[in-house]
Amino acid sequence: MWPHVVLAVVAARETGRPVKLVLTRPQMFTSVGHRPNSVQEIKVGATREGDLVAIEHHALSSTAMEDDNAELVSRVAAVSYACPNVVTRDRQARLNIPCPGSMRAPGEGQGNFPLESAIDEAAHAVGMDPLAFRLRNFAERHPLSGLPWSSNALRECLTEGAELFGWSKRTEEPGSLRDGRWRVGYGLAAASFTFYQNPCQARASVRSDGSAYVRSGATDIGTGTYTVMTQLAAELLGLDVSRVRFDLGDSDMPYAPQAGGSGLTGGLGNAVHDACHNLVHAFLDVVRDDEESPLRGASVDDVSVTDGRIHLADDPEQGETYAAILARHDLTELSADGKSTPPQSQDLGMAIAGAFGAKFVEVRIDPDLGLLRVARVVSVIDGGRILNEKTATSQIVGATVGGISQALFEETATDAGTGRIANATFGDYLMPVNADVPDMQVRFVGAPDPATAVGTKGVGEIGLVGLAAAIGNAVFHATGRRIRSLPITVDQLMN
């Protein structure tokens, strides 16, 4: 809850009128959160054959004096690879700064950069291809619990990504790949994002005309919630999408959590799944003793839904429409509620997996001017069941641009004497524009995750994780120089 939000509410109460509060661009740098700064130390030990034996990852992150938000930066090192000895530690430094906030991929967005840079460096030290090194140390089971993953297609992400990218064309020696005056570098990084889901509720109704109305008090911040929930409800109720309306954004509707953590599609989707399942059950309860219904006495397990009809699964001719059932029983509509709760590893006997991915990047560097251009990005993602490939791809593309921005552009400069933000305008604070965004390819692999009814794992934030490390590793391949701080700037490449 940012201070300016409270001011707007107080002003509205005092005046008894609607209030619109507008921040100037410089105020956005102090009134709205930013990704916490971090200083990280990482050590990686491996045998000459390429087997990881130890990882130690310590992180110190910035926070405000009165803030209670914490991002676990080093936890990514604890769950990414099969390694017998791992130590991670997170600490916070309280500073006189505005409260940091969760940017895309909180924790993993910062922690993946040193981890995947160090993994790449370890592979080079033992003389092994970085792809082969990662595949060799793939965690077949969850490294902390020892439980099998609910799903993990990271190996597939790496191998398919390598083929799609053309990794086999990569030369071994840093600085050996050229295109005219440009030094060319290939880099990769593995990526993961923790499983996150909150309890959620939804309500589904079918009206007398056979159309459906599904709702939940969720939000759509541009992630496609309206679209995928409409599609999901249509599938579960056996209706054309044109016959389903999905609504959200009203606190009078059933409870839903925030849009964040790559968890809303999972939590809301499972609640919608439960509501639609319960609605079909409610229709069967209506006709349970109805001698006129071909569905008399049928259970949910006995039926399927197609074209607005409930019918016996083994005899599709035996069934009737939602509208016919409602009309015969003098009902204007029938509704059912549904809810979802996050799955628990101890209940399922497996480690609940978040999304995984592999990022492959080609960079081009002018050695005389220090110019760095990202030429290509290939992202291969295991996001469980993909409800809508078009909107999911858009999520990965958008996050990829954010990852490029994290790696090459965005940096807040603070004046040491006054504590003021020195570059609090778009004229000084750099972000990528169209010319900075390269050719991007996105591919999804893996299968629906069996830990939940819908099988999704979330794709909003996995698109950013790993981009900075892949770019840094590509810079090393092009120049032989390891970059250990972000953003990567011209002076780092010239010195």
Short mmCIF file of C-alpha atoms in Angstrom, two decimals:
data_model
loop_
_atom_site.label_atom_id
_atom_site.label_comp_id
_atom_site.label_asym_id
_atom_site.label_seq_id
_atom_site.Cartn_x
_atom_site.Cartn_y
_atom_site.Cartn_z
CA MET A 1 0.00 0.00 0.00
CA TRP A 2 1.87 3.05 -1.26
CA PRO A 3 1.58 6.40 0.61
CA HIS A 4 -0.09 8.19 -2.29
CA VAL A 5 -2.89 5.61 -2.31
CA VAL A 6 -3.66 6.39 1.33
CA LEU A 7 -3.62 10.14 0.57
CA ALA A 8 -6.15 9.69 -2.23
CA VAL A 9 -8.49 7.68 0.02
CA VAL A 10 -8.24 10.22 2.86
CA ALA A 11 -8.91 13.11 0.45
CA ALA A 12 -11.97 11.31 -0.95
CA ARG A 13 -13.35 10.73 2.55
CA GLU A 14 -12.72 14.31 3.64
CA THR A 15 -14.32 15.88 0.56
CA GLY A 16 -17.01 13.28 0.04
CA ARG A 17 -16.19 13.27 -3.66
CA PRO A 18 -14.18 11.13 -6.09
CA VAL A 19 -10.47 11.99 -6.06
CA LYS A 20 -7.92 11.40 -8.78
CA LEU A 21 -4.28 11.64 -7.73
CA VAL A 22 -1.58 11.92 -10.38
CA LEU A 23 2.13 11.43 -9.72
CA THR A 24 4.82 13.21 -11.68
CA ARG A 25 7.39 11.00 -13.35
CA PRO A 26 10.11 11.79 -10.74
CA GLN A 27 7.64 10.96 -7.96
CA MET A 28 7.21 7.51 -9.47
CA PHE A 29 10.79 6.75 -8.46
CA THR A 30 10.14 7.40 -4.76
CA SER A 31 6.43 6.64 -4.31
CA VAL A 32 6.36 3.27 -6.07
CA GLY A 33 8.59 0.30 -5.26
CA HIS A 34 11.67 -0.80 -7.16
CA ARG A 35 13.57 -4.07 -7.37
CA PRO A 36 15.82 -4.36 -4.29
CA ASN A 37 19.53 -3.89 -4.85
CA SER A 38 21.62 -6.88 -3.88
CA VAL A 39 25.23 -7.85 -3.33
CA GLN A 40 25.75 -11.58 -3.80
CA GLU A 41 28.64 -13.91 -3.20
CA ILE A 42 28.62 -17.34 -4.77
CA LYS A 43 31.05 -20.26 -4.80
CA VAL A 44 30.69 -23.36 -6.95
CA GLY A 45 32.77 -26.52 -6.69
CA ALA A 46 32.87 -29.29 -9.29
CA THR A 47 34.98 -32.33 -10.12
CA ARG A 48 37.11 -32.37 -13.25
CA GLU A 49 34.49 -34.70 -14.73
CA GLY A 50 31.85 -31.98 -14.34
CA ASP A 51 29.91 -33.14 -11.28
CA LEU A 52 28.82 -30.42 -8.89
CA VAL A 53 29.97 -31.04 -5.32
CA ALA A 54 29.27 -27.73 -3.55
CA ILE A 55 27.35 -24.48 -3.97
CA GLU A 56 27.50 -21.60 -1.48
CA HIS A 57 25.32 -18.56 -2.17
CA HIS A 58 25.00 -15.54 0.14
CA ALA A 59 22.88 -12.49 -0.66
CA LEU A 60 22.52 -9.08 0.97
CA SER A 61 19.51 -7.07 -0.23
CA SER A 62 18.36 -3.53 0.42
CA THR A 63 15.15 -2.67 2.22
CA ALA A 64 13.58 0.43 3.75
CA MET A 65 13.80 1.22 7.47
CA GLU A 66 10.15 0.34 8.13
CA ASP A 67 9.61 -2.24 5.40
CA ASP A 68 8.59 -5.84 6.10
CA ASN A 69 8.93 -7.23 2.56
CA ALA A 70 11.61 -9.87 1.99
CA GLU A 71 12.75 -11.49 -1.25
CA LEU A 72 14.67 -14.74 -0.91
CA VAL A 73 17.40 -14.16 -3.46
CA SER A 74 19.63 -17.15 -2.78
CA ARG A 75 16.94 -19.84 -2.63
CA VAL A 76 17.26 -20.45 -6.37
CA ALA A 77 20.69 -21.99 -5.72
CA ALA A 78 19.18 -24.51 -3.30
CA VAL A 79 16.75 -26.08 -5.77
CA SER A 80 18.29 -25.74 -9.24
CA TYR A 81 20.87 -28.53 -9.48
CA ALA A 82 21.72 -31.95 -8.12
CA CYS A 83 24.46 -31.04 -5.65
CA PRO A 84 25.22 -32.82 -2.35
CA ASN A 85 26.43 -29.75 -0.45
CA VAL A 86 24.52 -26.47 -0.68
CA VAL A 87 24.50 -23.49 1.68
CA THR A 88 22.34 -20.42 1.06
CA ARG A 89 21.79 -17.33 3.18
CA ASP A 90 19.75 -14.16 2.72
CA ARG A 91 20.19 -10.98 4.71
CA GLN A 92 18.70 -7.49 4.44
CA ALA A 93 20.28 -4.08 4.98
CA ARG A 94 17.88 -1.41 6.26
CA LEU A 95 18.49 1.87 4.50
CA ASN A 96 16.86 5.30 4.28
CA ILE A 97 15.27 4.55 0.91
CA PRO A 98 11.73 4.13 -0.45
CA CYS A 99 10.28 0.69 0.15
CA PRO A 100 11.42 -1.74 -2.54
CA GLY A 101 8.72 -3.79 -4.24
CA SER A 102 8.35 -7.01 -6.15
CA MET A 103 9.26 -6.57 -9.78
CA ARG A 104 8.81 -9.48 -12.17
CA ALA A 105 10.35 -12.66 -10.73
CA PRO A 106 11.11 -11.41 -7.20
CA GLY A 107 14.14 -13.17 -5.76
CA GLU A 108 14.79 -15.44 -8.73
CA GLY A 109 15.18 -12.41 -11.01
CA GLN A 110 18.19 -11.34 -8.96
CA GLY A 111 19.51 -14.69 -7.74
CA ASN A 112 19.59 -16.46 -11.09
CA PHE A 113 22.18 -14.04 -12.51
CA PRO A 114 25.12 -14.98 -10.25
CA LEU A 115 24.09 -18.64 -10.07
CA GLU A 116 23.92 -19.23 -13.81
CA SER A 117 27.02 -17.08 -14.38
CA ALA A 118 28.91 -19.22 -11.87
CA ILE A 119 27.60 -22.46 -13.39
CA ASP A 120 28.82 -21.24 -16.78
CA GLU A 121 32.18 -20.34 -15.30
CA ALA A 122 32.50 -23.76 -13.66
CA ALA A 123 31.76 -25.46 -16.97
CA HIS A 124 34.49 -23.42 -18.67
CA ALA A 125 36.94 -24.22 -15.86
CA VAL A 126 36.53 -27.99 -16.30
CA GLY A 127 36.55 -27.72 -20.09
CA MET A 128 32.95 -28.79 -20.61
CA ASP A 129 30.28 -27.36 -22.87
CA PRO A 130 27.91 -25.24 -20.72
CA LEU A 131 24.89 -27.12 -22.07
CA ALA A 132 26.41 -30.53 -21.30
CA PHE A 133 27.42 -29.34 -17.81
CA ARG A 134 23.85 -28.32 -16.98
CA LEU A 135 22.40 -31.55 -18.35
CA ARG A 136 24.91 -33.58 -16.35
CA ASN A 137 23.83 -31.90 -13.11
CA PHE A 138 20.08 -31.91 -13.79
CA ALA A 139 18.11 -32.49 -10.57
CA GLU A 140 16.02 -35.60 -11.19
CA ARG A 141 14.38 -35.10 -7.77
CA HIS A 142 13.77 -32.02 -5.67
CA PRO A 143 17.22 -31.26 -4.15
CA LEU A 144 15.94 -30.29 -0.68
CA SER A 145 13.11 -32.73 -0.01
CA GLY A 146 14.29 -35.63 -2.14
CA LEU A 147 10.73 -36.01 -3.43
CA PRO A 148 10.04 -36.57 -7.13
CA TRP A 149 8.97 -33.44 -8.98
CA SER A 150 5.29 -33.13 -9.79
CA SER A 151 6.68 -32.27 -13.25
CA ASN A 152 10.00 -31.01 -14.55
CA ALA A 153 10.77 -30.67 -18.26
CA LEU A 154 13.95 -28.60 -17.80
CA ARG A 155 16.03 -31.21 -19.59
CA GLU A 156 13.65 -30.97 -22.55
CA CYS A 157 13.83 -27.17 -22.38
CA LEU A 158 17.62 -27.32 -22.68
CA THR A 159 17.82 -29.88 -25.47
CA GLU A 160 15.00 -28.45 -27.60
CA GLY A 161 16.28 -24.94 -27.06
CA ALA A 162 19.76 -25.92 -28.17
CA GLU A 163 18.40 -27.42 -31.38
CA LEU A 164 16.12 -24.46 -32.08
CA PHE A 165 18.91 -21.96 -31.40
CA GLY A 166 21.66 -23.80 -33.26
CA TRP A 167 23.90 -24.25 -30.21
CA SER A 168 26.05 -26.78 -32.08
CA LYS A 169 27.53 -23.89 -34.10
CA ARG A 170 29.03 -22.42 -30.95
CA THR A 171 32.82 -22.46 -30.87
CA GLU A 172 34.59 -23.43 -27.67
CA GLU A 173 37.18 -20.65 -27.39
CA PRO A 174 35.92 -17.24 -26.18
CA GLY A 175 36.34 -14.54 -28.80
CA SER A 176 36.71 -17.01 -31.67
CA LEU A 177 33.32 -16.43 -33.31
CA ARG A 178 33.27 -13.37 -35.59
CA ASP A 179 31.06 -11.70 -38.17
CA GLY A 180 33.10 -8.96 -39.80
CA ARG A 181 34.07 -6.48 -37.13
CA TRP A 182 31.51 -7.88 -34.70
CA ARG A 183 32.48 -10.38 -32.03
CA VAL A 184 29.67 -12.91 -31.69
CA GLY A 185 28.80 -14.70 -28.48
CA TYR A 186 26.43 -17.54 -27.64
CA GLY A 187 25.13 -17.83 -24.08
CA LEU A 188 22.58 -19.86 -22.21
CA ALA A 189 21.02 -20.05 -18.79
CA ALA A 190 18.64 -22.45 -17.12
CA ALA A 191 15.73 -20.91 -15.26
CA SER A 192 13.11 -21.80 -12.70
CA PHE A 193 10.44 -19.96 -10.77
CA THR A 194 9.01 -21.16 -7.50
CA PHE A 195 5.49 -22.56 -7.30
CA TYR A 196 3.08 -19.99 -5.89
CA GLN A 197 -0.65 -20.18 -5.45
CA ASN A 198 -3.24 -18.74 -3.05
CA PRO A 199 -6.74 -19.94 -2.16
CA CYS A 200 -9.39 -18.75 -4.59
CA GLN A 201 -13.16 -18.95 -5.10
CA ALA A 202 -15.43 -18.75 -8.15
CA ARG A 203 -19.11 -19.08 -9.04
CA ALA A 204 -20.59 -20.54 -12.22
CA SER A 205 -24.17 -20.23 -13.45
CA VAL A 206 -26.11 -21.48 -16.45
CA ARG A 207 -29.12 -19.40 -17.47
CA SER A 208 -32.40 -20.37 -19.03
CA ASP A 209 -31.09 -19.79 -22.56
CA GLY A 210 -28.24 -22.23 -21.96
CA SER A 211 -25.51 -19.57 -21.70
CA ALA A 212 -23.05 -19.50 -18.80
CA TYR A 213 -21.93 -16.73 -16.48
CA VAL A 214 -18.76 -17.35 -14.46
CA ARG A 215 -17.23 -14.83 -12.08
CA SER A 216 -14.64 -14.23 -9.39
CA GLY A 217 -13.30 -11.13 -7.68
CA ALA A 218 -9.96 -11.37 -9.49
CA THR A 219 -8.18 -8.83 -11.69
CA ASP A 220 -6.79 -8.87 -15.20
CA ILE A 221 -3.70 -6.67 -15.44
CA GLY A 222 -3.14 -7.56 -19.07
CA THR A 223 -2.17 -11.19 -18.50
CA GLY A 224 -5.16 -12.63 -20.35
CA THR A 225 -7.25 -13.73 -17.36
CA TYR A 226 -10.54 -12.84 -19.09
CA THR A 227 -9.56 -14.87 -22.14
CA VAL A 228 -8.21 -18.06 -20.57
CA MET A 229 -10.94 -18.31 -17.93
CA THR A 230 -13.63 -17.93 -20.60
CA GLN A 231 -11.96 -20.69 -22.61
CA LEU A 232 -11.56 -22.93 -19.57
CA ALA A 233 -15.16 -22.52 -18.44
CA ALA A 234 -16.41 -23.17 -21.99
CA GLU A 235 -14.42 -26.39 -22.14
CA LEU A 236 -15.58 -27.59 -18.72
CA LEU A 237 -19.25 -26.85 -19.42
CA GLY A 238 -19.23 -28.09 -23.02
CA LEU A 239 -20.20 -24.70 -24.45
CA ASP A 240 -18.93 -22.57 -27.29
CA VAL A 241 -16.85 -19.65 -25.98
CA SER A 242 -19.43 -17.24 -27.43
CA ARG A 243 -21.93 -18.69 -24.95
CA VAL A 244 -19.76 -18.01 -21.88
CA ARG A 245 -19.25 -14.72 -20.09
CA PHE A 246 -16.48 -14.47 -17.52
CA ASP A 247 -16.49 -11.48 -15.18
CA LEU A 248 -14.10 -10.23 -12.51
CA GLY A 249 -12.96 -7.13 -10.66
CA ASP A 250 -15.81 -6.70 -8.16
CA SER A 251 -15.41 -7.32 -4.44
CA ASP A 252 -19.03 -8.57 -4.31
CA MET A 253 -17.90 -11.58 -6.31
CA PRO A 254 -16.30 -14.65 -4.71
CA TYR A 255 -12.88 -14.04 -3.17
CA ALA A 256 -9.77 -14.15 -5.34
CA PRO A 257 -6.14 -13.29 -4.55
CA GLN A 258 -3.97 -10.70 -6.27
CA ALA A 259 -2.62 -11.08 -9.78
CA GLY A 260 1.00 -11.87 -9.04
CA GLY A 261 3.56 -14.54 -8.35
CA SER A 262 2.58 -16.29 -11.58
CA GLY A 263 -0.14 -17.87 -9.46
CA LEU A 264 -3.51 -16.37 -10.40
CA THR A 265 -4.17 -18.55 -13.44
CA GLY A 266 -3.53 -21.64 -11.33
CA GLY A 267 -5.56 -20.58 -8.29
CA LEU A 268 -8.43 -19.09 -10.28
CA GLY A 269 -8.40 -21.81 -12.93
CA ASN A 270 -8.71 -24.53 -10.31
CA ALA A 271 -11.55 -22.64 -8.62
CA VAL A 272 -13.35 -22.28 -11.96
CA HIS A 273 -12.75 -25.99 -12.59
CA ASP A 274 -14.32 -26.85 -9.24
CA ALA A 275 -17.28 -24.49 -9.78
CA CYS A 276 -18.05 -25.93 -13.23
CA HIS A 277 -17.72 -29.49 -11.94
CA ASN A 278 -20.10 -28.67 -9.08
CA LEU A 279 -22.52 -27.01 -11.51
CA VAL A 280 -22.76 -30.14 -13.65
CA HIS A 281 -23.28 -32.08 -10.43
CA ALA A 282 -26.08 -29.66 -9.48
CA PHE A 283 -27.84 -30.28 -12.81
CA LEU A 284 -27.65 -34.02 -12.23
CA ASP A 285 -29.12 -33.53 -8.76
CA VAL A 286 -32.09 -31.72 -10.35
CA VAL A 287 -32.86 -34.68 -12.64
CA ARG A 288 -31.84 -37.44 -10.22
CA ASP A 289 -35.45 -38.59 -9.78
CA ASP A 290 -36.84 -37.09 -12.99
CA GLU A 291 -38.51 -39.90 -14.93
CA GLU A 292 -38.52 -37.73 -18.07
CA SER A 293 -34.75 -37.29 -18.09
CA PRO A 294 -32.38 -39.71 -19.83
CA LEU A 295 -29.86 -38.67 -17.16
CA ARG A 296 -31.96 -39.96 -14.27
CA GLY A 297 -29.71 -41.48 -11.60
CA ALA A 298 -26.48 -40.62 -13.44
CA SER A 299 -23.42 -39.41 -11.54
CA VAL A 300 -20.78 -36.92 -12.62
CA ASP A 301 -18.45 -39.78 -13.46
CA ASP A 302 -21.04 -41.21 -15.85
CA VAL A 303 -21.46 -38.15 -18.06
CA SER A 304 -19.72 -35.79 -20.45
CA VAL A 305 -20.67 -32.31 -21.67
CA THR A 306 -20.76 -31.30 -25.33
CA ASP A 307 -22.55 -28.57 -27.30
CA GLY A 308 -24.51 -27.34 -24.31
CA ARG A 309 -25.69 -30.86 -23.44
CA ILE A 310 -25.05 -33.24 -20.59
CA HIS A 311 -24.99 -36.79 -21.95
CA LEU A 312 -23.94 -40.25 -20.92
CA ALA A 313 -20.26 -40.75 -21.65
CA ASP A 314 -20.78 -44.20 -23.18
CA ASP A 315 -23.96 -43.21 -25.06
CA PRO A 316 -23.89 -39.61 -26.33
CA GLU A 317 -27.42 -39.91 -27.69
CA GLN A 318 -28.74 -40.20 -24.13
CA GLY A 319 -28.70 -36.66 -22.79
CA GLU A 320 -30.33 -33.23 -22.78
CA THR A 321 -29.44 -29.57 -22.85
CA TYR A 322 -28.97 -27.31 -19.83
CA ALA A 323 -31.82 -25.16 -21.14
CA ALA A 324 -34.22 -28.13 -21.34
CA ILE A 325 -33.51 -29.16 -17.76
CA LEU A 326 -34.04 -25.62 -16.46
CA ALA A 327 -37.27 -25.17 -18.42
CA ARG A 328 -38.80 -28.46 -17.32
CA HIS A 329 -38.10 -27.67 -13.66
CA ASP A 330 -39.21 -23.99 -13.86
CA LEU A 331 -35.74 -22.66 -13.09
CA THR A 332 -34.35 -19.41 -14.50
CA GLU A 333 -30.77 -20.42 -13.72
CA LEU A 334 -28.68 -22.81 -11.70
CA SER A 335 -25.47 -21.84 -9.91
CA ALA A 336 -22.65 -23.54 -8.06
CA ASP A 337 -19.61 -22.31 -6.15
CA GLY A 338 -16.11 -23.64 -6.39
CA LYS A 339 -12.84 -23.12 -4.58
CA SER A 340 -9.21 -24.07 -4.81
CA THR A 341 -6.50 -24.50 -2.22
CA PRO A 342 -2.78 -24.81 -2.97
CA PRO A 343 -1.60 -28.41 -3.23
CA GLN A 344 0.74 -29.62 -0.49
CA SER A 345 3.82 -31.72 -1.17
CA GLN A 346 3.32 -33.83 1.95
CA ASP A 347 -0.20 -34.76 0.85
CA LEU A 348 0.78 -35.70 -2.70
CA GLY A 349 4.15 -37.27 -1.99
CA MET A 350 5.87 -35.11 -4.60
CA ALA A 351 7.53 -31.72 -4.78
CA ILE A 352 5.12 -29.17 -6.28
CA ALA A 353 6.95 -27.70 -9.26
CA GLY A 354 6.86 -24.20 -10.61
CA ALA A 355 7.81 -23.30 -14.15
CA PHE A 356 11.17 -24.13 -15.76
CA GLY A 357 12.90 -22.71 -18.79
CA ALA A 358 16.05 -22.41 -20.84
CA LYS A 359 17.22 -19.13 -22.41
CA PHE A 360 19.60 -19.02 -25.38
CA VAL A 361 21.03 -15.68 -26.47
CA GLU A 362 23.25 -14.43 -29.29
CA VAL A 363 25.04 -11.13 -28.73
CA ARG A 364 27.20 -9.02 -31.02
CA ILE A 365 29.86 -6.69 -29.66
CA ASP A 366 31.89 -3.98 -31.38
CA PRO A 367 35.29 -4.29 -29.65
CA ASP A 368 36.35 -0.74 -30.53
CA LEU A 369 33.23 1.06 -29.34
CA GLY A 370 31.99 -1.36 -26.69
CA LEU A 371 28.58 -1.54 -28.35
CA LEU A 372 26.52 -4.54 -27.30
CA ARG A 373 23.56 -5.78 -29.29
CA VAL A 374 21.30 -8.71 -28.45
CA ALA A 375 20.71 -10.35 -31.82
CA ARG A 376 18.52 -13.37 -30.96
CA VAL A 377 16.72 -14.88 -27.99
CA VAL A 378 15.23 -18.37 -27.83
CA SER A 379 13.09 -19.22 -24.80
CA VAL A 380 11.85 -22.76 -24.20
CA ILE A 381 9.42 -22.98 -21.30
CA ASP A 382 7.84 -25.72 -19.22
CA GLY A 383 4.72 -23.99 -17.92
CA GLY A 384 2.58 -27.06 -17.41
CA ARG A 385 -0.69 -26.95 -19.31
CA ILE A 386 -0.79 -23.92 -21.59
CA LEU A 387 -4.39 -22.69 -21.70
CA ASN A 388 -3.82 -20.25 -24.56
CA GLU A 389 -0.56 -20.44 -26.48
CA LYS A 390 -0.97 -16.98 -28.00
CA THR A 391 -1.41 -15.14 -24.70
CA ALA A 392 1.21 -17.30 -22.98
CA THR A 393 3.71 -16.50 -25.74
CA SER A 394 2.93 -12.83 -25.29
CA GLN A 395 3.74 -13.18 -21.59
CA ILE A 396 7.14 -14.70 -22.37
CA VAL A 397 7.91 -12.08 -25.03
CA GLY A 398 7.04 -9.24 -22.66
CA ALA A 399 9.11 -10.71 -19.85
CA THR A 400 12.01 -11.26 -22.26
CA VAL A 401 12.03 -7.56 -23.05
CA GLY A 402 12.06 -6.94 -19.31
CA GLY A 403 15.01 -9.30 -18.93
CA ILE A 404 16.95 -7.48 -21.64
CA SER A 405 16.14 -4.23 -19.87
CA GLN A 406 17.41 -5.62 -16.55
CA ALA A 407 20.59 -6.83 -18.20
CA LEU A 408 21.51 -3.81 -20.30
CA PHE A 409 19.56 -0.69 -19.39
CA GLU A 410 17.72 -0.12 -16.15
CA GLU A 411 19.62 1.42 -13.26
CA THR A 412 18.59 3.96 -10.64
CA ALA A 413 21.33 6.44 -9.81
CA THR A 414 21.22 7.98 -6.33
CA ASP A 415 23.08 11.18 -5.51
CA ALA A 416 25.29 10.37 -2.52
CA GLY A 417 25.12 13.87 -1.10
CA THR A 418 21.36 14.41 -1.13
CA GLY A 419 19.88 10.93 -1.47
CA ARG A 420 17.82 12.08 -4.43
CA ILE A 421 17.24 9.95 -7.51
CA ALA A 422 19.50 11.52 -10.11
CA ASN A 423 17.92 10.00 -13.22
CA ALA A 424 14.21 10.16 -12.42
CA THR A 425 13.00 10.95 -15.95
CA PHE A 426 12.63 8.92 -19.12
CA GLY A 427 15.30 11.15 -20.63
CA ASP A 428 17.85 9.76 -18.17
CA TYR A 429 16.45 6.40 -17.05
CA LEU A 430 17.14 3.98 -19.88
CA MET A 431 14.75 1.31 -21.12
CA PRO A 432 14.80 -0.74 -24.32
CA VAL A 433 12.98 0.54 -27.38
CA ASN A 434 12.00 -1.33 -30.53
CA ALA A 435 15.53 -1.14 -31.95
CA ASP A 436 16.88 -2.91 -28.85
CA VAL A 437 14.47 -5.84 -29.04
CA PRO A 438 15.79 -8.73 -31.15
CA ASP A 439 14.26 -11.64 -32.97
CA MET A 440 12.56 -13.80 -30.34
CA GLN A 441 11.35 -17.38 -30.49
CA VAL A 442 9.22 -19.02 -27.83
CA ARG A 443 8.40 -22.69 -27.50
CA PHE A 444 6.49 -24.56 -24.80
CA VAL A 445 7.36 -28.10 -23.77
CA GLY A 446 6.28 -30.45 -21.01
CA ALA A 447 2.85 -31.69 -19.96
CA PRO A 448 0.06 -30.63 -17.60
CA ASP A 449 1.24 -30.74 -14.00
CA PRO A 450 -0.66 -33.47 -12.11
CA ALA A 451 -0.54 -31.57 -8.80
CA THR A 452 -3.64 -29.55 -9.72
CA ALA A 453 -6.87 -30.17 -11.58
CA VAL A 454 -6.11 -27.74 -14.42
CA GLY A 455 -2.38 -28.54 -14.62
CA THR A 456 -1.00 -25.02 -15.14
CA LYS A 457 2.22 -23.75 -13.54
CA GLY A 458 2.27 -20.05 -14.47
CA VAL A 459 4.35 -18.35 -17.17
CA GLY A 460 4.31 -14.66 -16.26
CA GLU A 461 7.69 -14.45 -14.56
CA ILE A 462 9.72 -17.37 -15.88
CA GLY A 463 10.12 -15.35 -19.08
CA LEU A 464 12.44 -12.89 -17.31
CA VAL A 465 14.46 -15.30 -15.19
CA GLY A 466 17.73 -16.27 -16.84
CA LEU A 467 17.90 -13.54 -19.49
CA ALA A 468 20.55 -11.48 -17.67
CA ALA A 469 22.72 -14.53 -17.07
CA ALA A 470 22.36 -15.78 -20.65
CA ILE A 471 23.38 -12.35 -21.95
CA GLY A 472 26.32 -12.19 -19.54
CA ASN A 473 27.43 -15.68 -20.56
CA ALA A 474 27.17 -14.70 -24.23
CA VAL A 475 29.33 -11.64 -23.51
CA PHE A 476 31.95 -13.95 -22.00
CA HIS A 477 31.87 -16.17 -25.06
CA ALA A 478 32.31 -13.14 -27.30
CA THR A 479 35.03 -11.41 -25.28
CA GLY A 480 36.43 -13.73 -22.61
CA ARG A 481 35.29 -11.19 -19.99
CA ARG A 482 33.02 -12.09 -17.06
CA ILE A 483 30.55 -9.38 -16.15
CA ARG A 484 29.53 -9.50 -12.51
CA SER A 485 27.19 -6.52 -12.16
CA LEU A 486 24.06 -5.26 -13.86
CA PRO A 487 23.35 -3.46 -16.07
CA ILE A 488 26.16 -4.37 -18.46
CA THR A 489 27.50 -1.05 -19.70
CA VAL A 490 29.91 0.21 -22.35
CA ASP A 491 32.62 1.01 -19.80
CA GLN A 492 32.58 -2.60 -18.54
CA LEU A 493 33.22 -3.82 -22.07
CA MET A 494 35.90 -1.21 -22.81
CA ASN A 495 38.03 -1.49 -19.69
#
